[in-house]
Each structure stands twice: as structure tokens, then as C-alpha cells.
C-alpha positions as a Python dict, from the first residue, in 0.01 Angstrom:
ca = {
    (1, 'X'): (0, 0, 0),
    (2, 'X'): (36, 36, 378),
    (3, 'X'): (181, -309, 456),
    (4, 'X'): (202, -235, 829),
    (5, 'X'): (-172, -165, 838),
    (6, 'X'): (-247, -484, 640),
    (7, 'X'): (-24, -678, 876),
    (8, 'X'): (-216, -538, 1172),
    (9, 'X'): (-549, -636, 1021),
    (10, 'X'): (-433, -992, 959),
    (11, 'X'): (-304, -1013, 1316),
    (12, 'X'): (-641, -912, 1457),
    (13, 'X'): (-827, -1155, 1230),
    (14, 'X'): (-604, -1448, 1328),
    (15, 'X'): (-621, -1359, 1696),
    (16, 'X'): (-999, -1342, 1676),
    (17, 'X'): (-1009, -1680, 1497),
    (18, 'X'): (-777, -1842, 1750),
    (19, 'X'): (-994, -1729, 2039),
    (20, 'X'): (-1303, -1860, 1864),
    (21, 'X'): (-1139, -2199, 1798),
    (22, 'X'): (-1018, -2212, 2159),
    (23, 'X'): (-1374, -2166, 2279),
    (24, 'X'): (-1501, -2440, 2049),
    (25, 'X'): (-1223, -2668, 2175),
    (26, 'X'): (-1312, -2599, 2537),
    (27, 'X'): (-1677, -2665, 2465),
    (28, 'X'): (-1584, -2999, 2315),
    (29, 'X'): (-1410, -3098, 2637),
    (30, 'X'): (-1718, -3034, 2851),
    (31, 'X'): (-1892, -3346, 2986),
    (32, 'X'): (-2144, -3444, 2724),
    (33, 'X'): (-2367, -3674, 2927),
    (34, 'X'): (-2669, -3568, 2722),
    (35, 'X'): (-2550, -3782, 2427),
    (36, 'X'): (-2665, -4100, 2600),
    (37, 'X'): (-2976, -3969, 2768),
    (38, 'X'): (-3242, -4129, 2551),
    (39, 'X'): (-3422, -4280, 2848),
    (40, 'X'): (-3407, -3953, 3042),
    (41, 'X'): (-3551, -3767, 2744),
    (42, 'X'): (-3842, -4009, 2721),
    (43, 'X'): (-3920, -3995, 3093),
    (44, 'X'): (-3798, -3648, 3188),
    (45, 'X'): (-4126, -3518, 3327),
    (46, 'X'): (-4173, -3833, 3535),
    (47, 'X'): (-3819, -3805, 3675),
    (48, 'X'): (-3866, -3441, 3765),
    (49, 'X'): (-4194, -3514, 3937),
    (50, 'X'): (-4044, -3807, 4129),
    (51, 'X'): (-3766, -3582, 4259),
    (52, 'X'): (-4007, -3299, 4341),
    (53, 'X'): (-3849, -3068, 4085),
    (54, 'X'): (-4104, -2809, 3975),
    (55, 'X'): (-4114, -2658, 3627),
    (56, 'X'): (-4322, -2352, 3527),
    (57, 'X'): (-4513, -2526, 3245),
    (58, 'X'): (-4487, -2794, 2979),
    (59, 'X'): (-4131, -2789, 2845),
    (60, 'X'): (-4124, -2689, 2479),
    (61, 'X'): (-3961, -2914, 2220),
    (62, 'X'): (-3955, -2637, 1960),
    (63, 'X'): (-3610, -2576, 1810),
    (64, 'X'): (-3552, -2208, 1731),
    (65, 'X'): (-3265, -2043, 1540),
    (66, 'X'): (-2979, -1814, 1632),
    (67, 'X'): (-2638, -1681, 1532),
    (68, 'X'): (-2282, -1648, 1641),
    (69, 'X'): (-2269, -1269, 1674),
    (70, 'X'): (-2000, -1005, 1708),
    (71, 'X'): (-2057, -656, 1845),
    (72, 'X'): (-1874, -358, 1995),
    (73, 'X'): (-1941, -191, 2327),
    (74, 'X'): (-2023, 179, 2298),
    (75, 'X'): (-1839, 431, 2515),
    (76, 'X'): (-2156, 648, 2544),
    (77, 'X'): (-1968, 953, 2680),
    (78, 'X'): (-1966, 1152, 2354),
    (79, 'X'): (-2338, 1108, 2288),
    (80, 'X'): (-2421, 1171, 2654),
    (81, 'X'): (-2252, 1511, 2636),
    (82, 'X'): (-2452, 1599, 2326),
    (83, 'X'): (-2796, 1468, 2419),
    (84, 'X'): (-2859, 1407, 2789),
    (85, 'X'): (-3014, 1690, 2990),
    (86, 'X'): (-3072, 1756, 3362),
    (87, 'X'): (-2854, 1465, 3468),
    (88, 'X'): (-2530, 1408, 3653),
    (89, 'X'): (-2360, 1119, 3476),
    (90, 'X'): (-2029, 939, 3436),
    (91, 'X'): (-1897, 658, 3217),
    (92, 'X'): (-1665, 385, 3346),
    (93, 'X'): (-1575, 67, 3156),
    (94, 'X'): (-1846, 137, 2896),
    (95, 'X'): (-2117, 171, 3162),
    (96, 'X'): (-2303, 500, 3196),
    (97, 'X'): (-2432, 577, 3546),
    (98, 'X'): (-2670, 870, 3577),
    (99, 'X'): (-2849, 1052, 3856),
    (100, 'X'): (-3139, 1277, 3760),
    (101, 'X'): (-3067, 1629, 3884),
    (102, 'X'): (-3430, 1734, 3854),
    (103, 'X'): (-3684, 1487, 3977),
    (104, 'X'): (-3878, 1336, 3689),
    (105, 'X'): (-4231, 1475, 3667),
    (106, 'X'): (-4342, 1128, 3559),
    (107, 'X'): (-4520, 958, 3848),
    (108, 'X'): (-4475, 582, 3822),
    (109, 'X'): (-4796, 408, 3925),
    (110, 'X'): (-4838, 32, 3942),
    (111, 'X'): (-5131, 44, 3700),
    (112, 'X'): (-4937, 211, 3416),
    (113, 'X'): (-4572, 182, 3521),
    (114, 'X'): (-4446, 17, 3202),
    (115, 'X'): (-4614, 271, 2974),
    (116, 'X'): (-4476, 563, 3178),
    (117, 'X'): (-4125, 416, 3179),
    (118, 'X'): (-4138, 346, 2805),
    (119, 'X'): (-4231, 710, 2734),
    (120, 'X'): (-3940, 827, 2947),
    (121, 'X'): (-3688, 585, 2796),
    (122, 'X'): (-3784, 665, 2434),
    (123, 'X'): (-3690, 1030, 2486),
    (124, 'X'): (-3328, 1065, 2368),
    (125, 'X'): (-3261, 1350, 2610),
    (126, 'X'): (-3338, 1108, 2895),
    (127, 'X'): (-3185, 778, 2775),
    (128, 'X'): (-2947, 711, 2486),
    (129, 'X'): (-3068, 455, 2231),
    (130, 'X'): (-3382, 398, 2437),
    (131, 'X'): (-3570, 239, 2147),
    (132, 'X'): (-3316, -45, 2138),
    (133, 'X'): (-3426, -195, 2470),
    (134, 'X'): (-3711, -425, 2572),
    (135, 'X'): (-3834, -497, 2923),
    (136, 'X'): (-3698, -801, 3108),
    (137, 'X'): (-4000, -892, 3317),
    (138, 'X'): (-3829, -1176, 3502),
    (139, 'X'): (-3552, -964, 3653),
    (140, 'X'): (-3759, -649, 3703),
    (141, 'X'): (-3864, -557, 4058),
    (142, 'X'): (-4186, -353, 4016),
    (143, 'X'): (-4175, 6, 4143),
    (144, 'X'): (-3806, -37, 4232),
    (145, 'X'): (-3578, -157, 3953),
    (146, 'X'): (-3678, -206, 3589),
    (147, 'X'): (-3439, -410, 3374),
    (148, 'X'): (-3425, -375, 2995),
    (149, 'X'): (-3213, -561, 2738),
    (150, 'X'): (-3112, -504, 2379),
    (151, 'X'): (-3226, -761, 2125),
    (152, 'X'): (-3123, -905, 1790),
    (153, 'X'): (-3399, -1041, 1565),
    (154, 'X'): (-3627, -1089, 1862),
    (155, 'X'): (-3375, -1260, 2093),
    (156, 'X'): (-3256, -1050, 2390),
    (157, 'X'): (-2897, -1006, 2507),
    (158, 'X'): (-2900, -1132, 2865),
    (159, 'X'): (-2561, -982, 2920),
    (160, 'X'): (-2411, -696, 3121),
    (161, 'X'): (-2285, -533, 2799),
    (162, 'X'): (-2633, -458, 2661),
    (163, 'X'): (-2853, -368, 2956),
    (164, 'X'): (-3047, -76, 3100),
    (165, 'X'): (-3140, -65, 3469),
    (166, 'X'): (-3384, 209, 3573),
    (167, 'X'): (-3424, 287, 3943),
    (168, 'X'): (-3755, 414, 4082),
    (169, 'X'): (-3775, 571, 4428),
    (170, 'X'): (-4031, 751, 4642),
    (171, 'X'): (-4045, 1121, 4717),
    (172, 'X'): (-4158, 1270, 5050),
    (173, 'X'): (-4519, 1240, 4936),
    (174, 'X'): (-4468, 867, 4868),
    (175, 'X'): (-4501, 915, 4494),
    (176, 'X'): (-4275, 696, 4279),
    (177, 'X'): (-4039, 871, 4037),
    (178, 'X'): (-3746, 771, 3819),
    (179, 'X'): (-3434, 873, 4012),
    (180, 'X'): (-3135, 714, 3836),
    (181, 'X'): (-3024, 452, 3587),
    (182, 'X'): (-2729, 247, 3463),
    (183, 'X'): (-2677, 167, 3098),
    (184, 'X'): (-2454, -29, 2863),
    (185, 'X'): (-2504, -51, 2488),
    (186, 'X'): (-2356, -244, 2196),
    (187, 'X'): (-2358, -160, 1826),
    (188, 'X'): (-2227, -290, 1494),
    (189, 'X'): (-2393, -624, 1567),
    (190, 'X'): (-2306, -872, 1291),
    (191, 'X'): (-2354, -1248, 1237),
    (192, 'X'): (-2027, -1439, 1216),
    (193, 'X'): (-2185, -1744, 1055),
    (194, 'X'): (-2511, -1845, 889),
    (195, 'X'): (-2818, -1883, 1109),
    (196, 'X'): (-2833, -2221, 1284),
    (197, 'X'): (-3086, -2432, 1466),
    (198, 'X'): (-3066, -2433, 1846),
    (199, 'X'): (-3176, -2690, 2100),
    (200, 'X'): (-3519, -2674, 2260),
    (201, 'X'): (-3578, -2557, 2615),
    (202, 'X'): (-3660, -2918, 2708),
    (203, 'X'): (-3317, -3026, 2580),
    (204, 'X'): (-3159, -2756, 2796),
    (205, 'X'): (-3332, -2892, 3107),
    (206, 'X'): (-3213, -3242, 3021),
    (207, 'X'): (-2858, -3112, 2998),
    (208, 'X'): (-2880, -2938, 3336),
    (209, 'X'): (-3040, -3244, 3493),
    (210, 'X'): (-2780, -3490, 3364),
    (211, 'X'): (-2499, -3257, 3472),
    (212, 'X'): (-2643, -3232, 3825),
    (213, 'X'): (-2719, -2861, 3795),
    (214, 'X'): (-3078, -2934, 3900),
    (215, 'X'): (-3121, -3114, 4231),
    (216, 'X'): (-3408, -3284, 4409),
    (217, 'X'): (-3651, -3029, 4551),
    (218, 'X'): (-3542, -2748, 4317),
    (219, 'X'): (-3785, -2515, 4142),
    (220, 'X'): (-3728, -2395, 3786),
    (221, 'X'): (-3870, -2043, 3796),
    (222, 'X'): (-3828, -1947, 3430),
    (223, 'X'): (-3651, -2045, 3106),
    (224, 'X'): (-3557, -1801, 2829),
    (225, 'X'): (-3341, -1800, 2517),
    (226, 'X'): (-3094, -1512, 2498),
    (227, 'X'): (-2750, -1411, 2378),
    (228, 'X'): (-2453, -1428, 2613),
    (229, 'X'): (-2097, -1307, 2563),
    (230, 'X'): (-1833, -1581, 2548),
    (231, 'X'): (-1519, -1378, 2492),
    (232, 'X'): (-1383, -1046, 2372),
    (233, 'X'): (-1087, -970, 2145),
    (234, 'X'): (-957, -616, 2087),
    (235, 'X'): (-1291, -448, 2143),
    (236, 'X'): (-1495, -709, 1955),
    (237, 'X'): (-1731, -917, 2167),
    (238, 'X'): (-1858, -1258, 2057),
    (239, 'X'): (-2204, -1379, 2163),
    (240, 'X'): (-2388, -1710, 2130),
    (241, 'X'): (-2750, -1804, 2200),
    (242, 'X'): (-2797, -1980, 2532),
    (243, 'X'): (-3085, -2104, 2739),
    (244, 'X'): (-3101, -1910, 3067),
    (245, 'X'): (-3265, -2114, 3342),
    (246, 'X'): (-3346, -1967, 3683),
    (247, 'X'): (-3319, -2241, 3946),
    (248, 'X'): (-3431, -2196, 4306),
    (249, 'X'): (-3297, -2455, 4549),
    (250, 'X'): (-3485, -2608, 4838),
    (251, 'X'): (-3290, -2363, 5059),
    (252, 'X'): (-3440, -2064, 4870),
    (253, 'X'): (-3113, -1982, 4695),
    (254, 'X'): (-3166, -1876, 4333),
    (255, 'X'): (-2908, -1887, 4055),
    (256, 'X'): (-2925, -1864, 3678),
    (257, 'X'): (-2776, -2152, 3480),
    (258, 'X'): (-2677, -2119, 3114),
    (259, 'X'): (-2677, -2386, 2846),
    (260, 'X'): (-2508, -2334, 2509),
    (261, 'X'): (-2801, -2349, 2267),
    (262, 'X'): (-2577, -2478, 1985),
    (263, 'X'): (-2379, -2753, 2163),
    (264, 'X'): (-2607, -2828, 2463),
    (265, 'X'): (-2309, -2789, 2698),
    (266, 'X'): (-2353, -2617, 3034),
    (267, 'X'): (-2166, -2286, 3022),
    (268, 'X'): (-1930, -2231, 3312),
    (269, 'X'): (-1827, -1884, 3427),
    (270, 'X'): (-1466, -1957, 3335),
    (271, 'X'): (-1562, -1996, 2970),
    (272, 'X'): (-1788, -1689, 2954),
    (273, 'X'): (-1523, -1471, 3113),
    (274, 'X'): (-1241, -1542, 2866),
    (275, 'X'): (-1157, -1177, 2799),
    (276, 'X'): (-843, -1075, 2613),
    (277, 'X'): (-848, -708, 2521),
}
């Protein structure tokens, strides 16, 4: 038996576990004002209205389900050499950046832009793993930049490790064509624990409100459930479901807040960026 190899495996497992426990510990130290927010929960809509905080629609109380997930970032270079054609590309830090050498003959029109882009993306000589991505309508800028995300059991990864960004530009005849794209991709996606219930989008708004992440006069533009990376250990990334909430301030500054959909804690950038490769 190769004891050195076994020893290495155990080291990785324990390191992975320690990072996971550290994250749980940090989450437990976050301010948990939502625990005593019974009155806010009962009168949330009235409070938001009184403070001129706009929401897109009735806040859902439905509790969905999600996983703790692990995945690995793909290098993409090997497959790009084998499959991509008529492109000038490079891979840095797992991100593939490509410029089309021959202008796409696909004209992107506003009336059928999504269909045209889908046909282009699904061609493996154009985009690697194109069938793995779904359109992110909220972050897409029509006829300029189309954002796509990978998904797991219907829930998207709103994360820079699993995203496709397709750039559309005009030619001299003012026709819109695909000109370039950036891509990251993850594989070997596996649940780390059994599926669990997550908080509702209404609970997420309560958490942001009680933690002063939503101020008087703000506008909540959209709310979506998605996976976000919390840390990475030796090439293995760990993701959790989170509520992503786009908040526009009264000064027209927009930022996206994240709420841990398991614990209801607001996710700070310092937690999500715990990377130890």
C-alpha cells in the first residue's frame, strides 16, 4: 500500500473539513438580528412602503431546497485546442478569453437575438460546453453583452467560476455580430450533504432590512436564488445557495447583496473570498 499517497489524501480531506468548519464558525458569529424580528416579519410590506423602499412584486414565502456543493474549475485550454475554430484565444486563471478571427455570419437582431445566440453557443466549435449555460436576463445588456450561467438542478451559479459573457458589436454596416467572449466552467459538481430547505426570498429581504443593507428610498430591482462560492481548497471549490438581491440606492448606485439561504446571514466579501489553494 502506498502510505504516502494515503497520508496525502487524509491531509486534503482534513484540510477541506477544517475550512468548511471555519466557514460555519464565521457564519455563526455574524449578527443574527433576524432571530427576533417577528414584528418586522408581520409588518414588512408596511415598513418598506413607509420608508419608500420599492420591491418588484409580492415577496414569496416559498421555501425551496439546495445543497452544499463542491466542484472543480476547468482549465479549458486542452479542449479549446481540440475544438475551437477561427478564434484567437488564451486561458488565464481558468478563464478563456476569445476573439473571433472571422466575423460571425450570424446577424444578431433584437427580435431574435436569444435564439441566434443560443444556436451559436450550442456549436462546440464556437463555445466549449455551450449546452451547460442558461441566459442571465438580469445582467444581460441587449445587443451588447449577454451573460450566461451554469446551473445545478435548476439553480444557477451566480459566480465568476461558472459564467459565459458574449460580446456583440456592430460592423461598418451597423449590423450586430458576435465578436468575442469570456468563459469559465466548472465540472465534477457533487453534493457534500443531503438536500436542505432554504429560506424564502421574503426572509432574505427581512435579513437585509434588519442588517441595514436596505435603506430608506432604495429600490429592490430583482431577487434570485443562486449558488455562490464560499471558499476553495486545493482546486476544490465549495458553493452554497444564496439569495442575490440587486439594490439601487436613492443616489442611483446599484449593488448586489447576498444572503446565505441556509443560515439567513448576510454574506460579506471577506467570507466569500476565503481562498486557500
